[in-house]
């Protein structure tokens, strides 16, 4: 795609609409590879608010000092979420993404301590259980990207008592995925794996690519689609689990 066309609203809407319409993960990652050089400028034109809103939500609930917290940005793309995290004092940032070219753009920002190529849903996250104080996945929960079946993997790498922040679009073309996502989130909550702290609907998520997607009450000219932010806290280890996992003194003969 030509660099000089980046930032033109009709071109941006066409690209975003095309991205939303690709159901195959491999094809979508290839699309993102080609999109990477123009992605940040396109997101600014699209008035894409999800990174800022998600990080605001996480920051308000975060219980400790931000500068020493270890954060994982899943499907990190070019690093838009990392820029928001750093602005709020989160400095220990790891990122994963399935697009090599998106990772190259993220690496150029210089905000991540560690970046890995990983297609979540096809492979596990490259981290040990209970590694991160918080995990975010912003913008990748939709058809053709991260499947709902991968949500437990986000939970696995989060520390007990840590936070998981997730977002998805709630426009008409993504409602079926949203329903499946919420069923997965609620199933994990019923199982006692985590508890929901926030479920925040957002009207002005990003500009709509079609008049059919516009939030009621806004004009087609500058209409937005809607989205939602979820924030969960992973269950803390029980006393019995802490005892089992802690080193035990040798038995007295």
mmCIF file of N, CA and C in Angstrom, residues 8-95:
data_model
loop_
_atom_site.group_PDB
_atom_site.id
_atom_site.type_symbol
_atom_site.label_atom_id
_atom_site.label_comp_id
_atom_site.label_asym_id
_atom_site.label_seq_id
_atom_site.Cartn_x
_atom_site.Cartn_y
_atom_site.Cartn_z
ATOM 1 N N UNK A 8 -5.482 9.038 4.611
ATOM 2 C CA UNK A 8 -6.679 9.456 3.898
ATOM 3 C C UNK A 8 -7.858 8.656 4.432
ATOM 4 N N UNK A 9 -8.887 9.344 4.912
ATOM 5 C CA UNK A 9 -9.980 8.645 5.583
ATOM 6 C C UNK A 9 -10.636 7.565 4.722
ATOM 7 N N UNK A 10 -10.982 7.822 3.463
ATOM 8 C CA UNK A 10 -11.581 6.741 2.661
ATOM 9 C C UNK A 10 -10.664 5.523 2.537
ATOM 10 N N UNK A 11 -9.351 5.774 2.350
ATOM 11 C CA UNK A 11 -8.398 4.658 2.265
ATOM 12 C C UNK A 11 -8.319 3.903 3.583
ATOM 13 N N UNK A 12 -8.304 4.646 4.690
ATOM 14 C CA UNK A 12 -8.221 4.011 6.007
ATOM 15 C C UNK A 12 -9.455 3.154 6.264
ATOM 16 N N UNK A 13 -10.621 3.688 5.997
ATOM 17 C CA UNK A 13 -11.855 2.930 6.226
ATOM 18 C C UNK A 13 -11.891 1.685 5.361
ATOM 19 N N UNK A 14 -11.393 1.795 4.139
ATOM 20 C CA UNK A 14 -11.351 0.626 3.258
ATOM 21 C C UNK A 14 -10.411 -0.441 3.817
ATOM 22 N N UNK A 15 -9.248 -0.017 4.314
ATOM 23 C CA UNK A 15 -8.299 -0.985 4.868
ATOM 24 C C UNK A 15 -8.848 -1.648 6.123
ATOM 25 N N UNK A 16 -9.421 -0.850 7.018
ATOM 26 C CA UNK A 16 -9.962 -1.413 8.262
ATOM 27 C C UNK A 16 -11.113 -2.350 7.955
ATOM 28 N N UNK A 17 -11.994 -1.947 7.042
ATOM 29 C CA UNK A 17 -13.091 -2.826 6.657
ATOM 30 C C UNK A 17 -12.590 -4.126 6.064
ATOM 31 N N UNK A 18 -11.532 -4.043 5.248
ATOM 32 C CA UNK A 18 -10.943 -5.256 4.675
ATOM 33 C C UNK A 18 -10.358 -6.142 5.760
ATOM 34 N N UNK A 19 -9.671 -5.540 6.720
ATOM 35 C CA UNK A 19 -9.085 -6.324 7.819
ATOM 36 C C UNK A 19 -10.152 -7.037 8.624
ATOM 37 N N UNK A 20 -11.236 -6.327 8.942
ATOM 38 C CA UNK A 20 -12.330 -6.936 9.707
ATOM 39 C C UNK A 20 -12.957 -8.107 8.959
ATOM 40 N N UNK A 21 -12.892 -8.072 7.627
ATOM 41 C CA UNK A 21 -13.573 -9.090 6.837
ATOM 42 C C UNK A 21 -12.753 -10.325 6.515
ATOM 43 N N UNK A 22 -11.507 -10.395 6.986
ATOM 44 C CA UNK A 22 -10.657 -11.557 6.693
ATOM 45 C C UNK A 22 -10.835 -12.597 7.797
ATOM 46 N N UNK A 23 -11.411 -13.760 7.515
ATOM 47 C CA UNK A 23 -11.670 -14.744 8.568
ATOM 48 C C UNK A 23 -10.495 -15.669 8.871
ATOM 49 N N UNK A 24 -9.538 -15.755 7.960
ATOM 50 C CA UNK A 24 -8.431 -16.699 8.119
ATOM 51 C C UNK A 24 -7.250 -16.015 8.815
ATOM 52 N N UNK A 25 -6.707 -16.653 9.851
ATOM 53 C CA UNK A 25 -5.649 -16.048 10.658
ATOM 54 C C UNK A 25 -4.397 -15.780 9.819
ATOM 55 N N UNK A 26 -3.962 -16.758 9.032
ATOM 56 C CA UNK A 26 -2.743 -16.582 8.238
ATOM 57 C C UNK A 26 -2.895 -15.441 7.241
ATOM 58 N N UNK A 27 -4.052 -15.361 6.582
ATOM 59 C CA UNK A 27 -4.284 -14.273 5.634
ATOM 60 C C UNK A 27 -4.318 -12.928 6.349
ATOM 61 N N UNK A 28 -4.918 -12.911 7.546
ATOM 62 C CA UNK A 28 -4.994 -11.649 8.277
ATOM 63 C C UNK A 28 -3.617 -11.197 8.730
ATOM 64 N N UNK A 29 -2.761 -12.114 9.175
ATOM 65 C CA UNK A 29 -1.404 -11.741 9.582
ATOM 66 C C UNK A 29 -0.604 -11.205 8.405
ATOM 67 N N UNK A 30 -0.800 -11.795 7.234
ATOM 68 C CA UNK A 30 -0.129 -11.298 6.027
ATOM 69 C C UNK A 30 -0.608 -9.878 5.707
ATOM 70 N N UNK A 31 -1.891 -9.645 5.876
ATOM 71 C CA UNK A 31 -2.451 -8.303 5.669
ATOM 72 C C UNK A 31 -1.809 -7.312 6.630
ATOM 73 N N UNK A 32 -1.659 -7.718 7.912
ATOM 74 C CA UNK A 32 -1.050 -6.832 8.908
ATOM 75 C C UNK A 32 0.428 -6.583 8.609
ATOM 76 N N UNK A 33 1.123 -7.576 8.069
ATOM 77 C CA UNK A 33 2.522 -7.357 7.667
ATOM 78 C C UNK A 33 2.621 -6.211 6.666
ATOM 79 N N UNK A 34 1.730 -6.214 5.685
ATOM 80 C CA UNK A 34 1.763 -5.171 4.659
ATOM 81 C C UNK A 34 1.263 -3.822 5.186
ATOM 82 N N UNK A 35 0.411 -3.872 6.200
ATOM 83 C CA UNK A 35 -0.195 -2.670 6.776
ATOM 84 C C UNK A 35 0.745 -1.976 7.771
ATOM 85 N N UNK A 36 1.695 -2.700 8.318
ATOM 86 C CA UNK A 36 2.492 -2.230 9.455
ATOM 87 C C UNK A 36 3.079 -0.819 9.280
ATOM 88 N N UNK A 37 3.690 -0.470 8.136
ATOM 89 C CA UNK A 37 4.299 0.870 8.030
ATOM 90 C C UNK A 37 3.297 2.013 8.159
ATOM 91 N N UNK A 38 2.045 1.774 7.773
ATOM 92 C CA UNK A 38 1.022 2.822 7.790
ATOM 93 C C UNK A 38 0.077 2.722 8.984
ATOM 94 N N UNK A 39 0.260 1.704 9.813
ATOM 95 C CA UNK A 39 -0.763 1.358 10.800
ATOM 96 C C UNK A 39 -1.009 2.490 11.800
ATOM 97 N N UNK A 40 0.038 3.054 12.382
ATOM 98 C CA UNK A 40 -0.145 4.076 13.407
ATOM 99 C C UNK A 40 -0.880 5.300 12.857
ATOM 100 N N UNK A 41 -0.484 5.742 11.679
ATOM 101 C CA UNK A 41 -1.133 6.898 11.080
ATOM 102 C C UNK A 41 -2.593 6.586 10.762
ATOM 103 N N UNK A 42 -2.847 5.371 10.282
ATOM 104 C CA UNK A 42 -4.226 4.977 9.989
ATOM 105 C C UNK A 42 -5.085 4.945 11.251
ATOM 106 N N UNK A 43 -4.524 4.450 12.355
ATOM 107 C CA UNK A 43 -5.288 4.388 13.607
ATOM 108 C C UNK A 43 -5.596 5.782 14.141
ATOM 109 N N UNK A 44 -4.682 6.723 13.919
ATOM 110 C CA UNK A 44 -4.957 8.100 14.315
ATOM 111 C C UNK A 44 -6.106 8.670 13.484
ATOM 112 N N UNK A 45 -6.089 8.395 12.192
ATOM 113 C CA UNK A 45 -7.171 8.848 11.313
ATOM 114 C C UNK A 45 -8.497 8.200 11.696
ATOM 115 N N UNK A 46 -8.436 6.950 12.085
ATOM 116 C CA UNK A 46 -9.641 6.199 12.477
ATOM 117 C C UNK A 46 -10.197 6.651 13.826
ATOM 118 N N UNK A 47 -9.432 7.454 14.568
ATOM 119 C CA UNK A 47 -9.794 7.858 15.930
ATOM 120 C C UNK A 47 -10.036 6.630 16.810
ATOM 121 N N UNK A 48 -9.019 5.753 16.785
ATOM 122 C CA UNK A 48 -9.077 4.475 17.503
ATOM 123 C C UNK A 48 -8.715 4.724 18.967
ATOM 124 N N UNK A 49 -9.718 4.636 19.852
ATOM 125 C CA UNK A 49 -9.546 5.014 21.247
ATOM 126 C C UNK A 49 -9.237 3.853 22.180
ATOM 127 N N UNK A 50 -9.304 2.619 21.694
ATOM 128 C CA UNK A 50 -9.211 1.451 22.573
ATOM 129 C C UNK A 50 -7.925 1.398 23.404
ATOM 130 N N UNK A 51 -6.736 1.644 22.842
ATOM 131 C CA UNK A 51 -5.531 1.567 23.680
ATOM 132 C C UNK A 51 -5.574 2.497 24.889
ATOM 133 N N UNK A 52 -5.959 3.743 24.671
ATOM 134 C CA UNK A 52 -6.019 4.699 25.787
ATOM 135 C C UNK A 52 -7.068 4.296 26.809
ATOM 136 N N UNK A 53 -8.238 3.899 26.358
ATOM 137 C CA UNK A 53 -9.319 3.556 27.273
ATOM 138 C C UNK A 53 -8.996 2.302 28.084
ATOM 139 N N UNK A 54 -8.393 1.305 27.432
ATOM 140 C CA UNK A 54 -8.047 0.071 28.131
ATOM 141 C C UNK A 54 -6.984 0.323 29.198
ATOM 142 N N UNK A 55 -5.967 1.111 28.854
ATOM 143 C CA UNK A 55 -4.905 1.388 29.814
ATOM 144 C C UNK A 55 -5.424 2.262 30.954
ATOM 145 N N UNK A 56 -6.329 3.190 30.668
ATOM 146 C CA UNK A 56 -6.968 3.961 31.739
ATOM 147 C C UNK A 56 -7.678 3.033 32.716
ATOM 148 N N UNK A 57 -8.422 2.064 32.175
ATOM 149 C CA UNK A 57 -9.161 1.112 33.005
ATOM 150 C C UNK A 57 -8.212 0.303 33.886
ATOM 151 N N UNK A 58 -7.139 -0.195 33.292
ATOM 152 C CA UNK A 58 -6.158 -0.966 34.052
ATOM 153 C C UNK A 58 -5.503 -0.112 35.128
ATOM 154 N N UNK A 59 -5.109 1.101 34.782
ATOM 155 C CA UNK A 59 -4.400 1.970 35.718
ATOM 156 C C UNK A 59 -5.254 2.288 36.946
ATOM 157 N N UNK A 60 -6.530 2.548 36.731
ATOM 158 C CA UNK A 60 -7.414 2.893 37.838
ATOM 159 C C UNK A 60 -7.566 1.752 38.835
ATOM 160 N N UNK A 61 -7.454 0.517 38.365
ATOM 161 C CA UNK A 61 -7.633 -0.643 39.244
ATOM 162 C C UNK A 61 -6.322 -1.216 39.760
ATOM 163 N N UNK A 62 -5.188 -0.766 39.201
ATOM 164 C CA UNK A 62 -3.921 -1.408 39.538
ATOM 165 C C UNK A 62 -3.568 -1.137 40.995
ATOM 166 N N UNK A 63 -3.251 -2.182 41.767
ATOM 167 C CA UNK A 63 -3.129 -2.027 43.220
ATOM 168 C C UNK A 63 -1.772 -1.574 43.727
ATOM 169 N N UNK A 64 -0.737 -1.627 42.908
ATOM 170 C CA UNK A 64 0.607 -1.342 43.405
ATOM 171 C C UNK A 64 1.339 -0.331 42.566
ATOM 172 N N UNK A 65 2.643 -0.163 42.812
ATOM 173 C CA UNK A 65 3.445 0.763 41.997
ATOM 174 C C UNK A 65 3.535 0.290 40.560
ATOM 175 N N UNK A 66 3.389 1.214 39.631
ATOM 176 C CA UNK A 66 3.371 0.844 38.218
ATOM 177 C C UNK A 66 4.768 0.607 37.659
ATOM 178 N N UNK A 67 5.775 1.321 38.173
ATOM 179 C CA UNK A 67 7.091 1.286 37.538
ATOM 180 C C UNK A 67 7.761 -0.070 37.607
ATOM 181 N N UNK A 68 7.410 -0.858 38.638
ATOM 182 C CA UNK A 68 8.048 -2.170 38.800
ATOM 183 C C UNK A 68 7.163 -3.323 38.351
ATOM 184 N N UNK A 69 5.938 -3.031 37.907
ATOM 185 C CA UNK A 69 5.007 -4.082 37.504
ATOM 186 C C UNK A 69 5.410 -4.657 36.147
ATOM 187 N N UNK A 70 5.339 -5.975 36.032
ATOM 188 C CA UNK A 70 5.658 -6.653 34.775
ATOM 189 C C UNK A 70 4.367 -6.850 33.985
ATOM 190 N N UNK A 71 4.326 -6.282 32.786
ATOM 191 C CA UNK A 71 3.103 -6.226 31.978
ATOM 192 C C UNK A 71 3.324 -6.963 30.665
ATOM 193 N N UNK A 72 2.331 -7.766 30.253
ATOM 194 C CA UNK A 72 2.355 -8.423 28.944
ATOM 195 C C UNK A 72 1.290 -7.813 28.051
ATOM 196 N N UNK A 73 1.718 -7.342 26.898
ATOM 197 C CA UNK A 73 0.843 -6.779 25.864
ATOM 198 C C UNK A 73 0.697 -7.829 24.767
ATOM 199 N N UNK A 74 -0.454 -8.503 24.728
ATOM 200 C CA UNK A 74 -0.704 -9.584 23.780
ATOM 201 C C UNK A 74 -1.314 -9.006 22.505
ATOM 202 N N UNK A 75 -0.826 -9.491 21.346
ATOM 203 C CA UNK A 75 -1.217 -8.912 20.056
ATOM 204 C C UNK A 75 -0.859 -7.428 20.066
ATOM 205 N N UNK A 76 0.397 -7.156 20.398
ATOM 206 C CA UNK A 76 0.846 -5.790 20.684
ATOM 207 C C UNK A 76 0.905 -4.909 19.456
ATOM 208 N N UNK A 77 0.914 -5.496 18.251
ATOM 209 C CA UNK A 77 0.970 -4.688 17.050
ATOM 210 C C UNK A 77 2.202 -3.806 17.019
ATOM 211 N N UNK A 78 1.989 -2.535 16.717
ATOM 212 C CA UNK A 78 3.098 -1.589 16.608
ATOM 213 C C UNK A 78 3.494 -0.969 17.937
ATOM 214 N N UNK A 79 2.725 -1.251 18.988
ATOM 215 C CA UNK A 79 3.056 -0.720 20.305
ATOM 216 C C UNK A 79 2.204 0.446 20.767
ATOM 217 N N UNK A 80 1.009 0.598 20.224
ATOM 218 C CA UNK A 80 0.124 1.681 20.658
ATOM 219 C C UNK A 80 -0.243 1.554 22.132
ATOM 220 N N UNK A 81 -0.465 0.337 22.595
ATOM 221 C CA UNK A 81 -0.784 0.119 24.013
ATOM 222 C C UNK A 81 0.431 0.418 24.877
ATOM 223 N N UNK A 82 1.618 0.039 24.413
ATOM 224 C CA UNK A 82 2.843 0.298 25.180
ATOM 225 C C UNK A 82 3.059 1.792 25.388
ATOM 226 N N UNK A 83 2.759 2.595 24.382
ATOM 227 C CA UNK A 83 2.907 4.045 24.520
ATOM 228 C C UNK A 83 1.992 4.581 25.617
ATOM 229 N N UNK A 84 0.765 4.052 25.680
ATOM 230 C CA UNK A 84 -0.167 4.471 26.726
ATOM 231 C C UNK A 84 0.295 3.982 28.098
ATOM 232 N N UNK A 85 0.810 2.764 28.153
ATOM 233 C CA UNK A 85 1.300 2.225 29.424
ATOM 234 C C UNK A 85 2.471 3.048 29.953
ATOM 235 N N UNK A 86 3.426 3.348 29.089
ATOM 236 C CA UNK A 86 4.587 4.119 29.535
ATOM 237 C C UNK A 86 4.169 5.499 30.046
ATOM 238 N N UNK A 87 3.199 6.110 29.400
ATOM 239 C CA UNK A 87 2.742 7.437 29.813
ATOM 240 C C UNK A 87 2.140 7.416 31.211
ATOM 241 N N UNK A 88 1.720 6.247 31.684
ATOM 242 C CA UNK A 88 1.129 6.115 33.017
ATOM 243 C C UNK A 88 2.090 5.450 34.008
ATOM 244 N N UNK A 89 3.341 5.327 33.613
ATOM 245 C CA UNK A 89 4.358 4.865 34.550
ATOM 246 C C UNK A 89 4.671 3.388 34.524
ATOM 247 N N UNK A 90 4.046 2.631 33.604
ATOM 248 C CA UNK A 90 4.375 1.210 33.459
ATOM 249 C C UNK A 90 5.608 1.106 32.558
ATOM 250 N N UNK A 91 6.683 0.562 33.076
ATOM 251 C CA UNK A 91 7.958 0.577 32.360
ATOM 252 C C UNK A 91 8.490 -0.807 32.014
ATOM 253 N N UNK A 92 7.974 -1.858 32.660
ATOM 254 C CA UNK A 92 8.468 -3.219 32.426
ATOM 255 C C UNK A 92 7.489 -3.919 31.488
ATOM 256 N N UNK A 93 7.730 -3.769 30.191
ATOM 257 C CA UNK A 93 6.747 -4.190 29.198
ATOM 258 C C UNK A 93 7.290 -5.308 28.313
ATOM 259 N N UNK A 94 6.504 -6.373 28.188
ATOM 260 C CA UNK A 94 6.772 -7.448 27.238
ATOM 261 C C UNK A 94 5.634 -7.461 26.223
ATOM 262 N N UNK A 95 5.939 -7.854 24.987
ATOM 263 C CA UNK A 95 4.912 -7.901 23.955
ATOM 264 C C UNK A 95 5.017 -9.139 23.092
#
